[in-house]
Tab-separated table of N, CA, C and O in Angstrom:
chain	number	residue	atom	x	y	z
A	1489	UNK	N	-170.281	-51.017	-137.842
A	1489	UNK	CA	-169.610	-49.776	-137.553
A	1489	UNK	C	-168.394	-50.020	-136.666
A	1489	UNK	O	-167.350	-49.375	-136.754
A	1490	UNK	N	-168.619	-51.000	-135.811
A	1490	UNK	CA	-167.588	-51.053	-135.012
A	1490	UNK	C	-166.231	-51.940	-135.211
A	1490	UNK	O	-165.223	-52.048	-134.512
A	1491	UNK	N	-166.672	-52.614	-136.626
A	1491	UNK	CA	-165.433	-53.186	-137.273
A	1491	UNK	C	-164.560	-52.194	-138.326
A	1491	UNK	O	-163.388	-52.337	-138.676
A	1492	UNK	N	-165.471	-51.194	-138.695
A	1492	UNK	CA	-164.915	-50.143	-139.508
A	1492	UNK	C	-163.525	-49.179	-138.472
A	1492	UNK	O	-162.592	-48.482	-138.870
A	1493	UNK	N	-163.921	-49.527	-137.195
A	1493	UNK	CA	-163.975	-48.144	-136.215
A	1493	UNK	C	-162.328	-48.843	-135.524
A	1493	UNK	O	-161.326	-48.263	-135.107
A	1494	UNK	N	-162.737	-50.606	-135.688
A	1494	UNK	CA	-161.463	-51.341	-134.970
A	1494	UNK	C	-160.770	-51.727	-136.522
A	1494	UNK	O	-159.703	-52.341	-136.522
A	1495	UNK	N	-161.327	-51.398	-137.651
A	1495	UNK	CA	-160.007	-51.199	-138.497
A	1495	UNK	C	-159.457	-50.293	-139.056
A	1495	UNK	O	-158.655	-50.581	-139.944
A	1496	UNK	N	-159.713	-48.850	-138.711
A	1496	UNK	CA	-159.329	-47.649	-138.776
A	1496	UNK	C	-158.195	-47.900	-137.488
A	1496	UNK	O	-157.062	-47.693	-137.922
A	1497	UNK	N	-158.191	-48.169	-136.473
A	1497	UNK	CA	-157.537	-48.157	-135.434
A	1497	UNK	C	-156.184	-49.025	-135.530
A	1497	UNK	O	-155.113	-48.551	-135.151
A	1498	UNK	N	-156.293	-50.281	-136.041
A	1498	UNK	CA	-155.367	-51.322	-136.649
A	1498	UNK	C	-154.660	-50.170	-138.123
A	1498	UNK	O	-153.685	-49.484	-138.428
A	1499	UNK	N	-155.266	-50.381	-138.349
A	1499	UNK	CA	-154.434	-49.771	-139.485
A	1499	UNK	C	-153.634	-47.615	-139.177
A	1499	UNK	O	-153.158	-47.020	-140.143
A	1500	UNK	N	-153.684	-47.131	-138.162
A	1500	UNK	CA	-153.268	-46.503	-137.298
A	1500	UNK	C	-151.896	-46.889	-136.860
A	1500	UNK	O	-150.880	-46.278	-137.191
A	1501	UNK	N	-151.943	-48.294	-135.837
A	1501	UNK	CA	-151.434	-48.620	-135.580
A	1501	UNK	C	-150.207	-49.181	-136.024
A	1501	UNK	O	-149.079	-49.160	-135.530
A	1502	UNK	N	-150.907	-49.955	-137.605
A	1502	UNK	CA	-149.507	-50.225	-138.151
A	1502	UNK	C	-148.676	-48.948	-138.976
A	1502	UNK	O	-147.491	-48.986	-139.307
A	1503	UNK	N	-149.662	-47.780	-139.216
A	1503	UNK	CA	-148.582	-46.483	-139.785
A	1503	UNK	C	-147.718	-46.139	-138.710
A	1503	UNK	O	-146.489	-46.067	-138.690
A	1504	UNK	N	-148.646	-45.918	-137.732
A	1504	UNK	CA	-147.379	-45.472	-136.814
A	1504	UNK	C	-146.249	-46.487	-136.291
A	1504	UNK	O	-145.141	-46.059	-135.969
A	1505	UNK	N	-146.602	-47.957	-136.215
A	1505	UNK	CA	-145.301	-48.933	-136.178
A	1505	UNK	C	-144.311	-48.501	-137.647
A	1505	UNK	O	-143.140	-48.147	-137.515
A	1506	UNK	N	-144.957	-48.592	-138.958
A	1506	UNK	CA	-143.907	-48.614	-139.754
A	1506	UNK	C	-143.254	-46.674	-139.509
A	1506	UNK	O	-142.088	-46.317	-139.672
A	1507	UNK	N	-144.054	-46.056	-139.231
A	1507	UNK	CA	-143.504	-44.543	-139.009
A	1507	UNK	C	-141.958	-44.693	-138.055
A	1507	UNK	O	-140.827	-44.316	-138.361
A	1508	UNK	N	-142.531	-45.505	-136.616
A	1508	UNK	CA	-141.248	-45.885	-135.682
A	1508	UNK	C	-140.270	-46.592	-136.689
A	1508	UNK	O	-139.052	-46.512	-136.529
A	1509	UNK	N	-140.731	-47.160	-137.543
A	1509	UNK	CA	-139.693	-48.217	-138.084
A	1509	UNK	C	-138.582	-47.272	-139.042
A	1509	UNK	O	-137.359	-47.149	-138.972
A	1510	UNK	N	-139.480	-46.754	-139.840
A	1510	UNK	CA	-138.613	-45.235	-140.635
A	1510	UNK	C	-137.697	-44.330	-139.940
A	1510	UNK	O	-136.648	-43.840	-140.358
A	1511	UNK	N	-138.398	-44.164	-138.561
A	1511	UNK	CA	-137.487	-43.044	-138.018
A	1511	UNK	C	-136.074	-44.298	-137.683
A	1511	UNK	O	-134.889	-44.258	-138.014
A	1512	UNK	N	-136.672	-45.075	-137.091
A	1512	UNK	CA	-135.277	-46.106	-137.112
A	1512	UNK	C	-133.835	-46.274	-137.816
A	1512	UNK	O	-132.620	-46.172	-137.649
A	1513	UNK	N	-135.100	-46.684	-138.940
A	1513	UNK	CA	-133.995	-47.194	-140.301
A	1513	UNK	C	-133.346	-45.636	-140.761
A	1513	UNK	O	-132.310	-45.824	-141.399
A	1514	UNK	N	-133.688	-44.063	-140.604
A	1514	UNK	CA	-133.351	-43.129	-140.604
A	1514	UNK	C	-132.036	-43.112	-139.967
A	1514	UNK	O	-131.027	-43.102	-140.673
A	1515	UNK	N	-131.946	-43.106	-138.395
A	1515	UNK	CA	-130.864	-43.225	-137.577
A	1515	UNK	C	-130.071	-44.273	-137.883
A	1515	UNK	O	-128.848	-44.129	-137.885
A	1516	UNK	N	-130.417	-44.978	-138.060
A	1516	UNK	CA	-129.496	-45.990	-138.054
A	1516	UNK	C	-128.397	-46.119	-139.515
A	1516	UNK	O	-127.349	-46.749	-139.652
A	1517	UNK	N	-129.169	-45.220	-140.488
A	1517	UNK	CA	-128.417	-44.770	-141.790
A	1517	UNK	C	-127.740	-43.799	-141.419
A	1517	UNK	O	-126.575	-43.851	-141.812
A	1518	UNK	N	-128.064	-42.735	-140.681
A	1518	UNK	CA	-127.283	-41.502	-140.613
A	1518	UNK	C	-126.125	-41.797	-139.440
A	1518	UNK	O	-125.150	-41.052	-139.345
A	1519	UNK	N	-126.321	-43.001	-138.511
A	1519	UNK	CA	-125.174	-43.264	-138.390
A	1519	UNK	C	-123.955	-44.494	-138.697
A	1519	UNK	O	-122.901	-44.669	-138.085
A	1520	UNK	N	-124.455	-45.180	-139.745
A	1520	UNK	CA	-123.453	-45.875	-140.694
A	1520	UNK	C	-122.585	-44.677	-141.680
A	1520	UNK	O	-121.466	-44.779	-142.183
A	1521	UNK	N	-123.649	-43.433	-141.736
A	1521	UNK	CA	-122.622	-42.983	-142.539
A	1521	UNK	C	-121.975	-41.780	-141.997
A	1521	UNK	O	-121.659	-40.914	-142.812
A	1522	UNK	N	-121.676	-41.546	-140.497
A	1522	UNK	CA	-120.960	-41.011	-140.070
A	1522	UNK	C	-119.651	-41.510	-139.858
A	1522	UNK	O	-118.552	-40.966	-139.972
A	1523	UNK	N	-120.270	-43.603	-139.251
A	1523	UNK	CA	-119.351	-43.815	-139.346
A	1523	UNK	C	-118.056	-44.204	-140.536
A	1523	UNK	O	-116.826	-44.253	-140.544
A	1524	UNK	N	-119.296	-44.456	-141.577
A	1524	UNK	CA	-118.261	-44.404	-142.951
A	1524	UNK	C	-117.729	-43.492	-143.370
A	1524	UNK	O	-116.966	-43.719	-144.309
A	1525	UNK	N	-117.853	-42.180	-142.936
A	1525	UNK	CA	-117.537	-40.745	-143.046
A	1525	UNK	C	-115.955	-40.912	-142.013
A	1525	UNK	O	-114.970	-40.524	-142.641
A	1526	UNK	N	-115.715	-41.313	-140.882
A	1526	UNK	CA	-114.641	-41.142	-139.944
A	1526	UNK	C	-113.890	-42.126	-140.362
A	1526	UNK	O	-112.680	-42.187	-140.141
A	1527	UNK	N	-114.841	-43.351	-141.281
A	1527	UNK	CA	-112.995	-44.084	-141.585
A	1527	UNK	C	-112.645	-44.065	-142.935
A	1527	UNK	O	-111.593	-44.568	-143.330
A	1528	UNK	N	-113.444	-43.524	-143.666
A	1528	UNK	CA	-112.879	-42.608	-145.146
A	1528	UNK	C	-111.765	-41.692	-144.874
A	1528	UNK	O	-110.688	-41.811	-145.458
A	1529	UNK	N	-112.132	-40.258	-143.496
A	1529	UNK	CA	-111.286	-39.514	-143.446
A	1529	UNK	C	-110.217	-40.657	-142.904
A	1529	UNK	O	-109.528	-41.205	-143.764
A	1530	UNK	N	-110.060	-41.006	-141.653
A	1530	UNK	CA	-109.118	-41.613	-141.280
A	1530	UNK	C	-108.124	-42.551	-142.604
A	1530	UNK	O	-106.896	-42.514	-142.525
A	1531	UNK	N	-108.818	-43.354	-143.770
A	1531	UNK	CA	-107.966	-43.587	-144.742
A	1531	UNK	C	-107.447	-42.392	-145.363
A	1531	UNK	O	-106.222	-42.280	-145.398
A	1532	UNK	N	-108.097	-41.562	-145.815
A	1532	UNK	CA	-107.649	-40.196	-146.248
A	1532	UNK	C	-106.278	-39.671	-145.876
A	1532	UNK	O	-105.252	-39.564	-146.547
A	1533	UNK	N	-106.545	-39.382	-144.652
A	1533	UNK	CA	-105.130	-38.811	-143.423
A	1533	UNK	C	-103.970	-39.848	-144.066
A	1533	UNK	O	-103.127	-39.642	-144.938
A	1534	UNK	N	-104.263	-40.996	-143.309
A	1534	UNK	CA	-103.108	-42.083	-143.934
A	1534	UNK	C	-102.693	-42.432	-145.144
A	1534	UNK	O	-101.707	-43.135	-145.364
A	1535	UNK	N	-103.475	-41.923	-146.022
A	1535	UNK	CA	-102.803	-41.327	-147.516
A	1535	UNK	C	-102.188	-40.716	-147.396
A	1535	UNK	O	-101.023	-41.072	-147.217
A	1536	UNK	N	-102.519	-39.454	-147.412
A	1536	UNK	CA	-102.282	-38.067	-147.435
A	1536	UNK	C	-100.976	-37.738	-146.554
A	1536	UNK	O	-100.376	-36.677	-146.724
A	1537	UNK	N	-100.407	-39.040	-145.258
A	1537	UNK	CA	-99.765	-38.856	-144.549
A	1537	UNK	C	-98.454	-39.923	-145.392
A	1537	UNK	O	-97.316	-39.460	-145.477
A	1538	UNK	N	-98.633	-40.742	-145.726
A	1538	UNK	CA	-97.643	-41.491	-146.612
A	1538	UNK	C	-97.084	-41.058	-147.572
A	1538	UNK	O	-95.904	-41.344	-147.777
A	1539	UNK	N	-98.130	-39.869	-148.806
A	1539	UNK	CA	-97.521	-38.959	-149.493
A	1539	UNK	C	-96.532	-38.335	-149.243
A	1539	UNK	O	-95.461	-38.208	-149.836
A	1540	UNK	N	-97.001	-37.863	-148.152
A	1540	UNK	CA	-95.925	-36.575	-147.633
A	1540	UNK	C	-94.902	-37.308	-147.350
A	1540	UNK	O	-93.949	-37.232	-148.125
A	1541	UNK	N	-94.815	-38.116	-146.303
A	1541	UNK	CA	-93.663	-39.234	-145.957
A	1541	UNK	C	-92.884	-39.551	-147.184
A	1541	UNK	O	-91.736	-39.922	-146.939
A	1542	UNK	N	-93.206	-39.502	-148.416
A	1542	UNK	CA	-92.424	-39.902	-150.101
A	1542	UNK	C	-91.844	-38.801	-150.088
A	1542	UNK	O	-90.657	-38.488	-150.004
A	1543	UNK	N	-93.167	-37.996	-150.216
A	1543	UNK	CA	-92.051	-36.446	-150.668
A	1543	UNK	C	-90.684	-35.993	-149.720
A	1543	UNK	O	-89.575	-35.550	-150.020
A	1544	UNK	N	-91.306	-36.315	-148.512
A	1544	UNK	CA	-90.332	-35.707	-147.690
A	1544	UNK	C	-88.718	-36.915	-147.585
A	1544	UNK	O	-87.859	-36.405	-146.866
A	1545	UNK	N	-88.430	-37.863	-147.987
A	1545	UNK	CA	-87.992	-38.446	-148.462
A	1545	UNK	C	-86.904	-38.378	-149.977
A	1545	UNK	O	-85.720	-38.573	-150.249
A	1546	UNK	N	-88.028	-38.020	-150.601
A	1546	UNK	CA	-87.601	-37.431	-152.210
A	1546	UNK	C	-86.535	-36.199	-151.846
A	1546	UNK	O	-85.420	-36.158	-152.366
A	1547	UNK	N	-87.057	-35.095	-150.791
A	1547	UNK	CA	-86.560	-34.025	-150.887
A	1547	UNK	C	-85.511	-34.171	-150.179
A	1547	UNK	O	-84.624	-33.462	-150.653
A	1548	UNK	N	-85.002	-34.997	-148.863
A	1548	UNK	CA	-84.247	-35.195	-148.347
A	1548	UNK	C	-83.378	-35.278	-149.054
A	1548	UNK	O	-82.605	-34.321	-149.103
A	1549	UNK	N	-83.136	-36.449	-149.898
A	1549	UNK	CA	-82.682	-36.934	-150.680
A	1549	UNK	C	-81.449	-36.129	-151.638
A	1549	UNK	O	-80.225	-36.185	-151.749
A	1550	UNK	N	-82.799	-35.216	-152.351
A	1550	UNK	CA	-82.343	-34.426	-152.699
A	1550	UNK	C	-80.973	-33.676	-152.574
A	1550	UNK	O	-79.914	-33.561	-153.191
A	1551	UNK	N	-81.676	-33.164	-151.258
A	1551	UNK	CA	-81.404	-32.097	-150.419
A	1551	UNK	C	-79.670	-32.389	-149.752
A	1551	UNK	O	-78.794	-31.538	-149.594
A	1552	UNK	N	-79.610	-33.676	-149.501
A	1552	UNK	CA	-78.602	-34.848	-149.365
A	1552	UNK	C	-77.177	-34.759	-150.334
A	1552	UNK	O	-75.969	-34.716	-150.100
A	1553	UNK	N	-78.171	-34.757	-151.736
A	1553	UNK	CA	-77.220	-34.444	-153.114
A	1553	UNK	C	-76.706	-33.608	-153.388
A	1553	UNK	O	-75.546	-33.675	-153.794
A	1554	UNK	N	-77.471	-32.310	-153.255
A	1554	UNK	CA	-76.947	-30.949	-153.755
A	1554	UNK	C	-76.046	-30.230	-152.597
A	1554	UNK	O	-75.247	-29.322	-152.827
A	1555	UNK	N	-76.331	-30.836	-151.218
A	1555	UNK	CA	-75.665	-30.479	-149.931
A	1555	UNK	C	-73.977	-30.953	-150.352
A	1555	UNK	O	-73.037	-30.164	-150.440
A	1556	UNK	N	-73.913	-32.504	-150.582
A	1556	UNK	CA	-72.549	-33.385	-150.721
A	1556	UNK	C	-71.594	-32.502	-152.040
A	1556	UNK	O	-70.380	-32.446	-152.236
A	1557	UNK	N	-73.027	-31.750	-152.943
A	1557	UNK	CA	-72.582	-31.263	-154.211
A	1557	UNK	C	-71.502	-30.136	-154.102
A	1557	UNK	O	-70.452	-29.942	-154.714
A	1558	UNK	N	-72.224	-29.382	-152.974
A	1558	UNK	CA	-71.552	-27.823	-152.821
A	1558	UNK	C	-70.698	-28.379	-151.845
A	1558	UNK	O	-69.747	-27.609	-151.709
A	1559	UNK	N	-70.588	-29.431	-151.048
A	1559	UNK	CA	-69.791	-29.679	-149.907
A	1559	UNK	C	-68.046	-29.713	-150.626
A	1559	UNK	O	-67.049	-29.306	-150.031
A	1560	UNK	N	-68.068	-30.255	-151.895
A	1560	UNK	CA	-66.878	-31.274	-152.746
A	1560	UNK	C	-66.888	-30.013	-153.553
A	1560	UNK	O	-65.764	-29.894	-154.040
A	1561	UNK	N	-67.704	-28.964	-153.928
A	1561	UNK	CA	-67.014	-27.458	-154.683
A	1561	UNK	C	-66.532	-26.925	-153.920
A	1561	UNK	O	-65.418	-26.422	-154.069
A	1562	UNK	N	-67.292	-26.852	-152.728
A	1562	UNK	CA	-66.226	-25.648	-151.571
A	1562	UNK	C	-65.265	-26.623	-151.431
A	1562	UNK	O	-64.519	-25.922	-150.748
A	1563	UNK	N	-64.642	-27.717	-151.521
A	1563	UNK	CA	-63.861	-28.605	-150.767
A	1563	UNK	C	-62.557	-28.184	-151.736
A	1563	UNK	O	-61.400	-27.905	-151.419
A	1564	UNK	N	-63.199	-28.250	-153.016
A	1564	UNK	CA	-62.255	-28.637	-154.651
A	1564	UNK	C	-61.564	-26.793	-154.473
A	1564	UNK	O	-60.363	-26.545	-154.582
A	1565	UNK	N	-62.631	-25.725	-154.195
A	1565	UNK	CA	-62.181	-24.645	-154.614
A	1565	UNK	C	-61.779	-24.213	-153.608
A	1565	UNK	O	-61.808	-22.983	-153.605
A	1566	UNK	N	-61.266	-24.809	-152.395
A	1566	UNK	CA	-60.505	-24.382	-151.250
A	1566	UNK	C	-59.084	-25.142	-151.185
A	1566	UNK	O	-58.241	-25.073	-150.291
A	1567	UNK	N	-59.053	-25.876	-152.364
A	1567	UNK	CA	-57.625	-26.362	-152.137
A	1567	UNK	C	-57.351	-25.850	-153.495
A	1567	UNK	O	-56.171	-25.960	-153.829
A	1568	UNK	N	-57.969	-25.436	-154.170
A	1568	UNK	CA	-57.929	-24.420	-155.547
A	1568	UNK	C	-56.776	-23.258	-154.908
A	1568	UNK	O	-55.593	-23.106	-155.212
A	1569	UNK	N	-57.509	-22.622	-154.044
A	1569	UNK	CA	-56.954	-21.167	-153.604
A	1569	UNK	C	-55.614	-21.630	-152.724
A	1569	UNK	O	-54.468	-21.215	-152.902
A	1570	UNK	N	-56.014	-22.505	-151.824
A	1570	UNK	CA	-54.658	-23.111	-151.356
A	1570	UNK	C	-53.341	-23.483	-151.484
A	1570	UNK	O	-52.324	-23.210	-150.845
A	1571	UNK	N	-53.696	-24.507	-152.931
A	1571	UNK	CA	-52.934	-24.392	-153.642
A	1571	UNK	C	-51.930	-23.406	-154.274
A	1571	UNK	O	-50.708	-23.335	-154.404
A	1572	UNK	N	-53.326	-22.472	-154.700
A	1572	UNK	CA	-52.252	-21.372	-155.710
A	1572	UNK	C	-51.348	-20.878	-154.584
A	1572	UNK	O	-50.154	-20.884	-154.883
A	1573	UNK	N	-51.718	-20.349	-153.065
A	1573	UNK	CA	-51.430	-19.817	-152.727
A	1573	UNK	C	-49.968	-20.519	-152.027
A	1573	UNK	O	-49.256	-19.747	-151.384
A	1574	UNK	N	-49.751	-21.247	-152.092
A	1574	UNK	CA	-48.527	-22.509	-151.312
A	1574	UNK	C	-47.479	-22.137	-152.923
A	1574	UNK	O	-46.252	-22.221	-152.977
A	1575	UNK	N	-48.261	-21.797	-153.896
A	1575	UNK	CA	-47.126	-21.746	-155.109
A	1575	UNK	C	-46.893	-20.302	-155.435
A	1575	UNK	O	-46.095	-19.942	-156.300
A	1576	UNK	N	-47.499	-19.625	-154.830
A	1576	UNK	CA	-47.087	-18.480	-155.669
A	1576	UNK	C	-47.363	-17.489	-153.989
A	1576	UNK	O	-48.201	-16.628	-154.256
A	1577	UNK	N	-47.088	-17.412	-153.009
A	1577	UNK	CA	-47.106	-16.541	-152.058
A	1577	UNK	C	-45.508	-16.188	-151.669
A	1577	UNK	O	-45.365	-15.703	-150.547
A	1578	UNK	N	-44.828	-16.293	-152.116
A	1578	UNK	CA	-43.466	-15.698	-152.591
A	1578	UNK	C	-43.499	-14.685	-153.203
A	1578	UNK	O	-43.113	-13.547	-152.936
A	1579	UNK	N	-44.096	-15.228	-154.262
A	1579	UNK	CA	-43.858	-13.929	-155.368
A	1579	UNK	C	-44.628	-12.571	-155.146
A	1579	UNK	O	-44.325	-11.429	-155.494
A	1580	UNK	N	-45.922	-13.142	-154.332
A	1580	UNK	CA	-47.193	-12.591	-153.993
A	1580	UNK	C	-46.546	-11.128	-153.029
A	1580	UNK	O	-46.735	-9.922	-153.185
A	1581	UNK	N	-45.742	-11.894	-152.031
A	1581	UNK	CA	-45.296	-11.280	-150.936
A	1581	UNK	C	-44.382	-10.113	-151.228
A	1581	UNK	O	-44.355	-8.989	-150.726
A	1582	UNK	N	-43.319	-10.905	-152.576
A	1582	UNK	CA	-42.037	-10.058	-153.188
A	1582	UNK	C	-42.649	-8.913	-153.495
A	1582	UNK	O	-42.237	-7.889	-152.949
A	1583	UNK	N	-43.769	-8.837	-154.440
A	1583	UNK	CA	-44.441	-7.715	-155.018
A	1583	UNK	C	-44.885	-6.281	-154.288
A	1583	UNK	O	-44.613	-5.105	-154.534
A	1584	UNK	N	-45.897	-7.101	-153.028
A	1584	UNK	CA	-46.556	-6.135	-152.054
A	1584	UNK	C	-45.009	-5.566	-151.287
A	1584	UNK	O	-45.294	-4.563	-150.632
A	1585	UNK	N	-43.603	-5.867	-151.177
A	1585	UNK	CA	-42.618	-5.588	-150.319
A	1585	UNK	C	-42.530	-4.800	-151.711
A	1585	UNK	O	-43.563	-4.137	-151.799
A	1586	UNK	N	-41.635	-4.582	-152.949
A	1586	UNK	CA	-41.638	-3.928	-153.874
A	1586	UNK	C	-42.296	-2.820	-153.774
A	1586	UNK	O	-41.683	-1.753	-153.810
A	1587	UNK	N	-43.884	-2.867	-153.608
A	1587	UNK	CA	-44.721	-1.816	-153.479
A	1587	UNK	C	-44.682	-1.111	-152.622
A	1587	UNK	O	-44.521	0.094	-152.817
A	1588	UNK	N	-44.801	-1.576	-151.526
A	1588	UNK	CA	-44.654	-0.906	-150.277
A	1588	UNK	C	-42.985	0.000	-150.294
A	1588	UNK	O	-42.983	1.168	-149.907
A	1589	UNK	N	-41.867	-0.550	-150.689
A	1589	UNK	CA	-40.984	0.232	-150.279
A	1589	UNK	C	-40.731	1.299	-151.717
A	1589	UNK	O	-40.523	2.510	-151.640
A	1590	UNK	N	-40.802	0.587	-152.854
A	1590	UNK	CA	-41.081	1.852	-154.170
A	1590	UNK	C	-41.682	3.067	-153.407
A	1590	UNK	O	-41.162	4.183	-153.390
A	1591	UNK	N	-42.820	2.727	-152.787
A	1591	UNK	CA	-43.208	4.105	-152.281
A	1591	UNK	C	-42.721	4.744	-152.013
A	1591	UNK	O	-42.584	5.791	-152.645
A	1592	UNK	N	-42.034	4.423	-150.643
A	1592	UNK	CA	-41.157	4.767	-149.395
A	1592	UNK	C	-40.030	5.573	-150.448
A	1592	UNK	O	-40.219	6.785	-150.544
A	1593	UNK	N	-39.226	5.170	-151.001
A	1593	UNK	CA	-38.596	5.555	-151.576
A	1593	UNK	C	-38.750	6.845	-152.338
A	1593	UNK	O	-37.841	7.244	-153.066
């Protein structure tokens, strides 16, 4: 009886060692994968942060082109008006004096 009684007790003993051992190997999983969880995100971010760094790049870029674009139309169509106006503000002037004194008259 009393070998039944000291191997009920042994064998007790080792559930609850492998029980400690489970809760162990438990923690010790749940925190490998927290920490594989913080440097996933952390690669994530640094994706996600290099993307943007392209795009924002791309758009500059862009932004660069169509800026220089309208810079050289306003540039082209201000010596457009300039122009005309260096050639023909004589005549421009003759007219509005015409008008103005036709009135008068």
């Amino acid at each position: 009886m009393e070998g039944i009684i000291n191997k009920i007790i042994e064998i007790d003993k080792k559930a609850e060692q492998k029980l400690i051992n489970a809760k162990s190997m438990q923690q010790q999983s749940a925190t490998e994968a927290v920490e594989e969880s913080r440097i996933l995100e952390e690669k994530l971010k640094r994706e996600a942060d290099d993307a943007i760094s392209v795009i924002e790049a791309v758009n500059k870029e862009d932004f660069e082109k169509i800026s220089k674009a309208n810079e050289k139309k306003y540039a082209d169509e201000k010596k457009k008006m300039s122009d005309f106006y260096e050639e023909n503000h004589l005549e421009i002037e003759r007219r509005i004096f015409e008008e103005i004194v036709g009135e008068i008259s």
